[in-house]
Amino acid sequence: MIQGWSRQLPPARSRPADTDVEVLRRQGRIVVVGASLAGLRAAETLREQGFTGSLTMIGDEPYEPYDRPPLSKQALLGRARPEDTALPRRRHIDAEWRLGVAAESLDRGAKQVRLTNGDTVPYDRLLIATGTRARPWFHPEEAALGGVFVLRTRDDSARLRRKLTGGVSRVLVIGAGFTGSEVASACRELGLQVTVAERGPALAGALGGVIGAVADRLQRKHGVDLRCGVSVTALEGDDVGRLRRAHLSDGPAIDVEVAVVSLGALRNTEWLAGSGVAAGPQGVACDAGCRVFDVNGIVTDDIYAAGDVARSPHPLFDYQFLALEHWGNAVEQAEIAAHNMICAGPDRRPHLWLPMFWSTQFGVDIKSVGVPSLGDQLVVAQGTLAEERFVTVYGYRGRVIAAAAFDGAKWMGFYEHQIASGAPFPPEYRTVDRRTETLQPIDPAFPNPHLPTHGPTVTLTGHSPSERRVSFVPAHA
Ligand SMILES: Cc1cc2nc3c(=O)[nH]c(=O)nc-3n(C[C@H](O)[C@H](O)[C@H](O)COP(=O)(O)OP(=O)(O)OC[C@H]3O[C@@H](n4cnc5c(N)ncnc54)[C@H](O)[C@@H]3O)c2cc1C
């Protein structure tokens, strides 16, 4: 079991005589850049844990924090309006909100953030929570055609929903990762024809080709025209700039009015260029306590990072830097970062969150724990792939490293414990629904990480703050 493993933050300390350092850390100016899930939960934790100083929330979107997972699910189906996705508040945070304006640069010497409107915002401690954005279509002119969409924000979701319900007949989804597959699923529920173009099997980047084959079957069963091993080579518009046709690598062009580009995400780190912070395409490198590294590998004590933009070493995964695009991680890392920002050294906590992700598509609840993409072997521990109802367990050097379930979410807590305790792989237990034909470990068939993919939502980025194991070579899907 990992040392210090616990989901609970300790309560704010109320020792009779706080040291000067502790008192000071609960005062001063904290600036949070990125006013979304991680930023909000960090701010709430700061106040909850006794921070009495000034708090400034900077966000480039014009909205107060909202929830993204419904944007590719309920919102596309009209079961929730994108404007009704505001995140519930745990408490009042008494902050100054600077919304609709982006942070443009960071001056660590002067301890200030410069905004795109020319303002500067001074800080004593800074939290970087700028998350990710959708990777755009590789050809800017084609990306600008009417009918070409990405899906990351509330506005993206509202626009796409309007288009999908405005009388279109055929939709092209480029990339069959989680978001692309959820969009395809919503399109089918809306009764639209949908073609999905994907280089490998669906979901293969996140869960491997074995489960990808099941996801492929599921999509086809629900009427998706799934084209695997296929690249979209060009998008073609008409005279007035509306999408009309998509060219595919495997044959004739297809007529489409809508293309949803679902090629994964890019981390919002450009504004940190030249600041001396260890930030780049793989994220902002921080230690297990969320303190950001500088480019020399020295940890800062006034700059922290949390959420999708952060990458930090995890003891369960050989202390490799993990970059996660998971809702639950953003919450937990934000809480840890906030706690550590205002307490003295001995009370700091490591961020040991065990990755956990969910998705709902084609009527199936998919859930994973751990890091499947680190797995070198896989067994089907419960159910069968053929029935599309199962739990698979991933092994790495003889221990359980991850599990993924189709309609088996209730078991994930058990596997979480297996992963955290370093249980041997293949699993030794018997379960009622374990079938003999699946007992043999097999290769999970992950695609080559050096190939551009639709973007797994977990990336192992090596051991050093500056190392990049997986690099994206710009190319079309
Ligand atoms: C469509 C969709 C579906 C999803 N579904 C699931 C799911 O089913 N399960 C799951 O676990 N996760 C899911 N996720 C992922 C989850 O929503 C993210 O992990 C989570 O939003 C991360 O929160 P964050 O605060 O770190 O980053 P973000 O939510 O990306 O927020 C970062 C904020 O910072 C802002 N920003 C960026 N740069 C600047 C700047 N320079 N200055 C000021 N502000 C800036 C951004 O505009 C954004 O508002 C989904 C995401 C999307 C988009």
XYZ file of C-alpha atoms and ligand atoms in Angstrom:
530
model
C 0.000 0.000 0.000
C 1.303 3.464 -0.802
C 2.561 5.345 2.232
C 0.154 8.058 3.306
C -2.613 6.776 1.021
C -5.788 8.547 1.976
C -8.552 10.430 0.236
C -9.103 12.633 3.266
C -7.370 15.941 3.790
C -6.494 16.590 7.414
C -8.579 19.330 9.036
C -7.045 22.769 9.371
C -4.609 22.575 12.263
C -5.610 24.438 15.348
C -2.573 24.154 17.526
C -2.563 26.594 20.410
C 0.464 28.486 19.135
C 0.808 28.647 15.356
C 4.265 29.526 14.183
C 4.819 32.828 12.389
C 5.309 30.883 9.159
C 1.927 29.208 9.470
C 0.143 32.453 10.250
C 1.818 34.157 7.302
C 0.916 31.359 4.911
C -2.768 31.840 5.711
C -2.498 35.489 4.704
C -1.250 37.383 1.667
C -2.345 37.277 -1.983
C -3.194 34.056 -3.794
C -3.892 34.195 -7.511
C -5.527 31.279 -9.338
C -5.129 31.220 -13.128
C -7.796 29.020 -14.722
C -11.307 29.468 -13.314
C -12.721 26.007 -13.881
C -13.002 22.770 -11.900
C -9.489 22.680 -10.392
C -9.372 26.441 -9.804
C -12.723 26.524 -8.026
C -12.106 23.492 -5.825
C -8.692 24.893 -4.854
C -10.225 28.244 -3.911
C -12.889 26.558 -1.802
C -10.264 24.458 -0.032
C -8.117 27.504 0.669
C -10.986 29.214 2.459
C -12.054 26.023 4.193
C -8.548 25.527 5.523
C -8.329 29.005 6.960
C -6.845 31.229 4.250
C -7.899 34.802 5.079
C -5.902 36.754 2.491
C -6.989 38.013 -0.904
C -7.988 35.574 -3.613
C -8.119 36.412 -7.326
C -9.617 34.056 -9.914
C -8.472 34.668 -13.496
C -10.306 32.868 -16.295
C -10.310 33.483 -20.034
C -13.842 32.160 -20.447
C -16.634 34.625 -19.666
C -18.408 32.144 -17.386
C -18.060 31.127 -13.782
C -16.829 27.522 -13.410
C -18.955 24.890 -15.111
C -18.844 21.141 -15.564
C -17.473 19.695 -18.817
C -18.429 15.959 -18.786
C -22.131 16.656 -19.550
C -21.140 18.692 -22.620
C -20.539 15.572 -24.733
C -23.348 13.584 -23.103
C -26.582 15.084 -21.672
C -26.096 18.513 -23.285
C -25.863 17.139 -26.835
C -29.029 15.156 -26.252
C -30.906 18.164 -24.906
C -31.197 16.641 -21.428
C -29.319 19.566 -19.923
C -28.670 23.009 -21.355
C -24.954 23.913 -21.537
C -25.761 27.078 -19.554
C -27.153 24.899 -16.749
C -23.858 23.091 -16.128
C -22.471 25.521 -13.515
C -20.459 23.640 -10.923
C -22.187 23.413 -7.566
C -20.410 25.533 -4.975
C -19.221 24.021 -1.735
C -18.961 27.418 -0.053
C -18.557 31.116 -0.692
C -14.968 31.869 -1.669
C -14.874 35.661 -1.313
C -12.714 36.158 -4.398
C -12.169 38.820 -6.997
C -13.202 37.279 -10.311
C -11.379 38.403 -13.444
C -13.345 36.532 -16.089
C -13.135 36.835 -19.866
C -9.494 37.838 -19.775
C -6.510 35.529 -20.210
C -3.210 35.444 -18.397
C -0.613 36.294 -21.022
C 2.660 35.885 -19.167
C 4.237 35.240 -15.810
C 7.036 37.296 -14.284
C 8.448 35.243 -11.447
C 10.948 37.923 -10.437
C 8.278 40.582 -9.977
C 5.782 37.941 -8.788
C 3.035 39.052 -11.103
C 0.762 37.735 -13.824
C 0.223 39.902 -16.875
C -3.216 39.794 -18.485
C -4.097 40.250 -22.147
C -5.821 43.557 -21.342
C -2.506 44.945 -20.059
C -3.317 44.649 -16.339
C -0.841 43.037 -13.989
C -1.928 41.012 -10.982
C 0.606 40.594 -8.165
C 0.722 37.422 -6.104
C 2.459 35.911 -3.115
C 1.427 32.400 -4.186
C 0.107 31.342 -7.567
C -1.937 28.314 -8.651
C -1.721 27.292 -12.303
C -4.958 25.536 -13.293
C -5.242 26.376 -16.982
C -6.244 22.869 -18.080
C -6.351 21.853 -21.729
C -8.086 22.872 -24.936
C -9.290 20.786 -27.857
C -6.644 19.974 -30.453
C -7.828 21.815 -33.559
C -8.035 20.361 -37.071
C -4.519 20.484 -38.511
C -5.413 22.663 -41.517
C -6.507 26.167 -40.322
C -8.542 27.056 -43.442
C -10.408 23.754 -43.313
C -10.886 24.137 -39.558
C -12.610 27.477 -40.200
C -15.280 25.967 -42.513
C -18.850 26.254 -41.267
C -19.808 22.869 -39.834
C -16.370 21.944 -38.432
C -16.481 21.674 -34.644
C -14.354 20.827 -31.636
C -15.880 20.119 -28.219
C -14.317 21.505 -25.072
C -16.385 24.441 -23.853
C -19.943 25.281 -22.986
C -20.188 27.385 -26.159
C -18.791 24.525 -28.307
C -21.464 22.212 -26.941
C -24.297 24.704 -27.472
C -23.184 25.364 -31.069
C -22.849 21.674 -31.860
C -26.239 20.844 -30.346
C -27.855 23.604 -32.443
C -26.258 22.207 -35.570
C -27.125 18.586 -34.833
C -30.760 19.448 -34.265
C -30.980 21.862 -37.185
C -31.719 19.354 -39.915
C -28.339 17.796 -40.764
C -28.302 14.285 -42.078
C -24.726 13.027 -41.861
C -22.026 13.743 -39.304
C -18.360 12.843 -39.459
C -16.514 12.308 -36.182
C -12.735 12.431 -36.537
C -11.124 10.334 -33.815
C -12.730 7.613 -31.701
C -11.338 8.420 -28.272
C -13.719 8.995 -25.388
C -15.069 12.350 -26.596
C -15.429 11.274 -30.240
C -17.190 8.069 -29.236
C -19.550 9.938 -26.908
C -20.397 12.376 -29.709
C -21.032 9.464 -32.094
C -23.257 7.849 -29.494
C -25.257 11.089 -29.033
C -25.631 11.447 -32.824
C -27.094 7.967 -33.095
C -29.503 8.710 -30.244
C -30.563 11.796 -32.165
C -31.215 9.593 -35.173
C -28.379 10.998 -37.290
C -26.167 9.082 -39.678
C -22.634 9.152 -38.342
C -19.304 8.112 -39.785
C -16.349 7.792 -37.425
C -12.833 7.830 -38.870
C -10.109 6.469 -36.623
C -6.545 5.297 -37.237
C -6.841 2.289 -34.897
C -9.694 0.648 -33.003
C -11.980 2.932 -30.965
C -10.669 3.794 -27.459
C -7.408 1.957 -28.210
C -5.185 4.816 -26.989
C -6.766 4.694 -23.536
C -7.690 1.022 -23.114
C -5.737 -0.898 -25.791
C -6.764 -2.683 -28.960
C -8.335 -5.714 -27.233
C -10.990 -3.592 -25.578
C -10.927 -1.348 -28.623
C -12.286 -4.250 -30.678
C -15.243 -4.495 -28.283
C -15.822 -0.739 -28.557
C -15.730 -1.084 -32.364
C -18.394 -3.785 -32.238
C -20.551 -1.690 -29.947
C -20.391 1.292 -32.298
C -21.291 -0.790 -35.348
C -24.112 -2.506 -33.480
C -25.570 0.940 -32.841
C -25.419 1.850 -36.500
C -22.196 3.872 -36.607
C -20.334 3.723 -39.908
C -16.979 3.132 -38.213
C -13.901 3.317 -40.437
C -10.872 2.002 -38.589
C -7.352 2.307 -39.947
C -8.533 5.366 -41.832
C -7.268 8.960 -41.894
C -9.225 12.008 -42.927
C -6.896 13.670 -45.411
C -8.846 16.861 -46.178
C -12.108 18.687 -45.494
C -13.674 20.430 -48.464
C -16.046 23.386 -48.387
C -18.498 24.920 -50.830
C -18.415 28.430 -52.339
C -19.724 30.057 -49.174
C -17.365 28.288 -46.790
C -19.607 25.488 -45.537
C -18.296 21.965 -45.095
C -19.503 19.685 -47.869
C -17.134 16.743 -48.220
C -14.424 14.831 -46.368
C -11.603 12.992 -48.102
C -10.543 9.727 -46.509
C -7.345 7.758 -46.947
C -9.183 4.539 -47.824
C -11.379 5.479 -50.743
C -13.937 7.883 -52.138
C -14.776 11.153 -50.393
C -17.974 11.265 -48.341
C -20.579 14.042 -48.276
C -20.923 15.533 -44.796
C -22.332 18.734 -43.338
C -20.768 18.409 -39.890
C -17.330 17.245 -38.771
C -16.518 16.952 -35.081
C -12.756 16.997 -34.598
C -12.005 14.811 -31.567
C -8.252 14.474 -31.643
C -7.468 14.888 -27.967
C -6.292 17.925 -26.077
C -3.441 20.412 -25.887
C -2.253 21.708 -22.534
C -2.636 25.442 -21.971
C 0.955 26.276 -21.102
C 1.954 28.773 -23.800
C 1.386 31.740 -21.484
C 4.204 30.389 -19.275
C 6.825 30.530 -22.051
C 9.916 32.384 -20.911
C 8.824 32.390 -17.255
C 11.419 29.839 -16.203
C 8.727 27.400 -15.105
C 9.068 23.777 -16.357
C 6.073 23.929 -18.672
C 5.584 22.624 -22.185
C 3.329 20.506 -24.388
C 3.270 17.742 -21.788
C 2.067 20.075 -19.050
C 3.464 21.901 -16.045
C 5.833 19.679 -14.077
C 5.309 19.699 -10.343
C 6.350 17.560 -7.396
C 3.994 15.226 -5.560
C 3.008 18.180 -3.373
C 1.921 20.164 -6.497
C 4.856 22.613 -6.225
C 5.970 23.583 -9.711
C 9.529 22.906 -10.914
C 11.571 25.545 -12.628
C 13.464 24.717 -15.821
C 16.531 23.755 -13.773
C 14.558 21.096 -11.920
C 14.450 23.176 -8.733
C 11.130 23.164 -6.988
C 9.475 26.522 -6.351
C 7.569 27.206 -3.167
C 5.268 29.944 -4.383
C 3.882 28.405 -7.594
C 1.628 25.353 -7.622
C -0.242 23.461 -10.358
C -3.334 21.272 -10.414
C -5.741 19.582 -12.817
C -5.391 18.716 -16.491
C -2.455 21.089 -16.986
C -0.288 19.479 -14.293
C 1.972 16.448 -14.412
C 3.484 14.978 -11.302
C 5.385 11.863 -10.186
C 3.366 8.961 -8.817
C 4.889 6.234 -6.611
C 2.618 3.523 -8.021
C 3.892 4.124 -11.510
C 7.649 4.085 -10.897
C 7.562 7.781 -9.985
C 6.982 8.627 -13.611
C 5.271 11.944 -14.233
C 1.589 11.349 -14.834
C -0.493 13.782 -16.828
C -4.198 13.094 -16.392
C -7.317 14.483 -18.008
C -9.683 13.172 -15.391
C -12.384 15.078 -13.550
C -11.685 13.369 -10.227
C -7.968 14.081 -10.475
C -8.616 17.793 -11.025
C -10.667 17.920 -7.822
C -8.261 15.978 -5.671
C -5.085 17.610 -6.938
C -6.635 21.052 -6.446
C -7.466 20.198 -2.844
C -3.934 18.971 -2.170
C -2.360 21.992 -3.876
C -4.522 24.401 -1.873
C -3.743 22.624 1.383
C -0.012 22.690 0.689
C -0.083 26.337 -0.371
C -1.087 27.448 3.091
C 0.577 25.025 5.467
C 4.099 24.627 6.720
C 6.427 21.901 5.381
C 5.750 19.007 7.780
C 1.991 19.219 7.235
C 2.136 19.020 3.468
C 0.464 16.138 1.687
C 1.431 14.234 -1.465
C -0.966 13.905 -4.372
C -1.373 10.130 -4.629
C -4.651 9.953 -6.489
C -5.218 6.696 -8.226
C -6.372 7.596 -11.745
C -10.068 6.951 -12.291
C -12.080 7.742 -15.393
C -15.619 7.144 -16.591
C -17.493 7.477 -19.846
C -21.020 6.705 -20.985
C -21.628 5.724 -24.589
C -24.007 3.514 -26.547
C -25.823 2.669 -23.321
C -22.691 1.281 -21.646
C -20.966 2.659 -18.553
C -17.225 2.450 -19.009
C -14.960 2.957 -16.052
C -11.228 2.550 -15.538
C -8.883 2.787 -12.562
C -5.103 2.936 -12.583
C -3.112 3.466 -15.758
C -4.215 0.882 -18.352
C -1.735 2.185 -20.939
C 1.149 1.092 -18.705
C -0.124 -2.498 -18.824
C 1.922 -5.080 -20.670
C -0.630 -7.864 -20.131
C -4.365 -8.179 -19.724
C -6.819 -10.769 -18.442
C -10.581 -10.721 -18.507
C -11.280 -11.168 -14.812
C -15.073 -11.090 -14.937
C -17.685 -11.495 -17.640
C -16.711 -11.823 -21.295
C -15.665 -9.491 -24.068
C -18.200 -11.186 -26.341
C -21.062 -10.128 -24.065
C -19.666 -6.571 -23.888
C -19.999 -6.778 -20.110
C -16.722 -7.421 -18.326
C -13.890 -6.329 -16.086
C -10.385 -6.543 -17.533
C -7.304 -6.320 -15.358
C -3.996 -4.966 -16.657
C -0.671 -6.239 -15.388
C 2.693 -4.554 -15.360
C 5.795 -6.536 -14.399
C 3.748 -9.059 -12.447
C 1.464 -6.742 -10.509
C -1.996 -5.328 -11.036
C -1.663 -1.826 -12.507
C -5.157 -1.011 -13.804
C -8.652 -2.299 -14.452
C -11.348 -1.326 -16.915
C -14.996 -2.296 -16.923
C -17.902 -2.196 -19.315
C -20.995 -2.098 -17.092
C -18.993 -3.292 -14.101
C -18.373 -0.039 -12.238
C -19.309 -1.500 -8.866
C -16.115 -3.565 -8.923
C -13.748 -0.650 -9.418
C -13.338 -0.023 -5.692
C -12.055 -3.561 -5.298
C -9.533 -3.143 -8.112
C -8.478 0.226 -6.756
C -7.439 -1.613 -3.632
C -5.662 -4.296 -5.681
C -3.655 -1.650 -7.542
C -2.806 0.334 -4.413
C -1.637 -2.773 -2.597
C 0.505 -4.004 -5.514
C -1.484 -7.246 -5.821
C 0.126 -9.934 -8.026
C -0.826 -10.266 -11.671
C -2.498 -12.363 -13.018
C -5.084 -12.010 -10.257
C -5.291 -15.048 -8.010
C -8.906 -14.826 -6.895
C -11.873 -16.565 -8.434
C -15.091 -14.771 -9.219
C -18.468 -16.225 -10.032
C -18.494 -14.854 -13.552
C -14.921 -15.660 -14.501
C -14.713 -17.824 -17.633
C -11.949 -20.306 -18.270
C -11.303 -19.208 -21.853
C -10.053 -15.818 -20.671
C -7.674 -16.868 -17.902
C -4.555 -16.568 -20.033
C -2.876 -13.157 -19.977
C -2.740 -11.557 -23.399
C -1.159 -8.470 -24.937
C -3.557 -5.521 -24.419
C -2.446 -4.198 -27.845
C -1.774 -0.536 -27.160
C -0.880 1.510 -30.215
C 2.665 2.762 -30.574
C 2.804 5.833 -28.273
C 4.986 7.642 -30.787
C 2.192 7.687 -33.332
C -0.266 10.549 -33.150
C -3.478 9.246 -31.613
C -6.748 10.733 -30.551
C -4.983 11.309 -27.254
C -5.170 9.009 -24.265
C -6.464 10.807 -21.206
C -3.514 9.550 -19.165
C 0.019 10.153 -20.347
C 3.156 8.787 -18.767
C 5.716 11.454 -19.387
C 8.858 9.862 -18.004
C 10.839 10.640 -14.887
C 12.318 14.059 -15.363
C 10.380 17.347 -15.416
C 11.672 18.069 -18.902
C 11.550 14.580 -20.455
C 9.013 13.907 -23.196
C 8.382 10.242 -23.860
C 5.401 10.681 -26.095
C 5.568 13.356 -28.715
C 2.899 14.367 -31.149
C 3.988 14.668 -34.726
C 1.549 17.105 -36.350
C -0.301 15.164 -39.018
C -3.841 14.540 -39.971
C -6.035 12.010 -38.221
C -16.546 17.166 -23.465
C -15.783 16.645 -22.261
C -16.209 15.478 -21.618
C -15.509 14.996 -20.507
N -15.943 13.845 -19.894
C -15.263 13.357 -18.843
C -15.698 12.173 -18.196
O -16.697 11.548 -18.595
N -14.968 11.721 -17.129
C -13.856 12.379 -16.661
O -13.208 11.921 -15.697
N -13.428 13.517 -17.261
C -14.101 14.011 -18.331
N -13.674 15.175 -18.927
C -12.449 15.823 -18.438
C -12.723 16.822 -17.296
O -13.754 17.694 -17.646
C -11.421 17.570 -17.027
O -10.520 16.631 -16.469
C -11.599 18.773 -16.109
O -12.413 19.750 -16.696
C -10.234 19.395 -15.770
O -10.414 20.543 -15.014
P -9.287 21.699 -14.985
O -9.865 22.762 -14.102
O -7.971 21.121 -14.665
O -9.157 22.207 -16.491
P -10.214 22.859 -17.456
O -11.582 22.379 -17.148
O -9.672 22.677 -18.825
O -10.169 24.405 -17.087
C -9.090 25.259 -17.349
C -9.634 26.677 -17.477
O -8.539 27.577 -17.619
C -8.818 28.472 -18.688
N -7.554 29.022 -19.216
C -6.686 28.425 -20.064
N -5.647 29.242 -20.324
C -5.859 30.370 -19.621
C -5.122 31.573 -19.461
N -3.958 31.763 -20.071
N -5.631 32.537 -18.672
C -6.828 32.354 -18.028
N -7.562 31.226 -18.134
C -7.071 30.242 -18.914
C -9.573 27.590 -19.667
O -10.276 28.327 -20.641
C -10.496 26.843 -18.716
O -11.635 27.599 -18.415
C -14.357 15.685 -20.039
C -13.926 16.857 -20.699
C -14.631 17.332 -21.796
C -14.165 18.579 -22.506
